Coordinates of C-alpha atoms in Angstrom, one line a residue:
X1 CA 5.2 9.4 13.6
X2 CA 6.3 9.5 10.1
X3 CA 3.6 10.6 7.4
X4 CA 2.7 7.6 4.6
X5 CA 2.1 10.1 1.6
X6 CA 5.9 11.0 0.9
X7 CA 7.0 7.1 1.3
X8 CA 4.1 5.9 -0.8
X9 CA 4.6 8.4 -3.7
X10 CA 8.2 7.4 -3.8
X11 CA 7.0 3.8 -3.9
X12 CA 4.6 4.3 -6.6
X13 CA 6.3 6.8 -8.9
X14 CA 9.9 5.7 -8.4
X15 CA 10.6 2.3 -7.0
X16 CA 8.0 0.4 -9.1
X17 CA 8.4 1.8 -12.4
X18 CA 12.3 2.8 -12.6
X19 CA 13.8 0.6 -10.2
X20 CA 11.7 -2.6 -10.3
X21 CA 10.8 -1.9 -14.1
X22 CA 7.0 -2.7 -13.1
X23 CA 4.7 -2.5 -16.0
X24 CA 2.2 0.3 -16.0
X25 CA -0.6 -2.4 -15.3
X26 CA 1.3 -3.4 -12.3
X27 CA 1.8 0.1 -11.4
X28 CA -2.0 1.0 -11.8
X29 CA -2.8 -2.2 -9.8
X30 CA -0.7 -1.4 -6.9
X31 CA -1.9 2.4 -6.8
X32 CA -5.6 1.0 -6.7
X33 CA -4.8 -1.1 -4.2
X34 CA -3.5 1.7 -1.9
X35 CA -6.4 3.6 -2.7
X36 CA -8.6 1.0 -1.3
X37 CA -6.2 0.6 1.8
X38 CA -6.2 4.3 2.3
X39 CA -9.9 4.8 2.3
X40 CA -10.6 1.8 4.6
X41 CA -7.8 3.0 6.8
X42 CA -9.2 6.6 7.0
X43 CA -12.8 5.6 7.9
X44 CA -11.6 3.4 10.4
X45 CA -9.1 5.5 12.0
X46 CA -11.4 8.7 11.3
X47 CA -8.5 10.8 9.8
X48 CA -7.8 12.3 6.5
X49 CA -5.8 10.0 4.1
X50 CA -3.2 12.3 3.8
X51 CA -2.6 12.4 7.7
X52 CA -2.1 8.6 7.8
X53 CA 1.3 7.6 9.1
X54 CA 3.2 4.3 8.6
X55 CA 2.7 3.6 12.2
X56 CA -1.0 3.5 11.6
X57 CA -0.8 0.8 8.8
X58 CA -0.2 -2.0 11.4
X59 CA -1.1 -5.9 11.2
X60 CA -4.5 -5.6 12.6
X61 CA -5.7 -2.9 10.2
X62 CA -4.3 -4.7 7.2
X63 CA -6.0 -7.9 8.3
X64 CA -9.2 -6.1 8.8
X65 CA -8.8 -4.6 5.4
X66 CA -8.3 -7.8 3.9
X67 CA -11.2 -9.1 5.7
X68 CA -13.3 -6.2 4.4
X69 CA -12.2 -6.9 0.6
X70 CA -13.5 -10.5 0.8
X71 CA -16.7 -9.9 3.0
X72 CA -18.0 -6.4 1.7
X73 CA -16.5 -6.0 -1.7
X74 CA -16.8 -9.9 -2.6
X75 CA -13.3 -10.1 -3.8
X76 CA -11.8 -13.6 -4.2
X77 CA -8.8 -14.9 -2.3
X78 CA -6.8 -14.3 -5.5
X79 CA -7.6 -10.5 -5.6
X80 CA -7.0 -10.1 -2.0
X81 CA -3.7 -11.6 -2.2
X82 CA -2.8 -9.5 -5.1
X83 CA -3.6 -6.6 -2.6
X84 CA -1.6 -8.2 0.0
X85 CA 1.4 -8.4 -2.5
X86 CA 1.3 -4.9 -3.1
X87 CA 1.2 -4.0 0.7
X88 CA 4.3 -6.4 1.2
X89 CA 6.2 -4.9 -1.5
X90 CA 5.6 -1.5 0.0
X91 CA 6.6 -3.0 3.6
X92 CA 9.9 -4.1 2.0
X93 CA 10.5 -0.9 0.3
X94 CA 10.1 1.0 3.7
X95 CA 12.4 -1.2 5.6
X96 CA 15.1 -1.6 2.7
X97 CA 17.9 0.9 3.2
X98 CA 18.3 3.1 0.2
X99 CA 21.7 3.7 -1.5
X100 CA 22.6 7.4 -2.2
X101 CA 23.3 8.4 -5.5
X102 CA 27.2 8.1 -6.5

């Protein structure tokens, strides 16, 4: 099991602002998307957000989260898709090999 927190921290603090040159607004929006996702996941899985693992963020959980955004929170498809874009970007970050510094 791979803890989620160190990878998410690297993504939000290093990948987005420094490697991808994302705007502060984009970084904030992605961080908020993950705040919502981790809150949802921790309630559904009955665990602390700091104990969540990468393996627990599977497709059924993400689909349930997206459905929750629309039904309970009343988010539009556009907002839901923006949250999904953050999740997809993080997933690509996880599976992409990192170059070691030269």
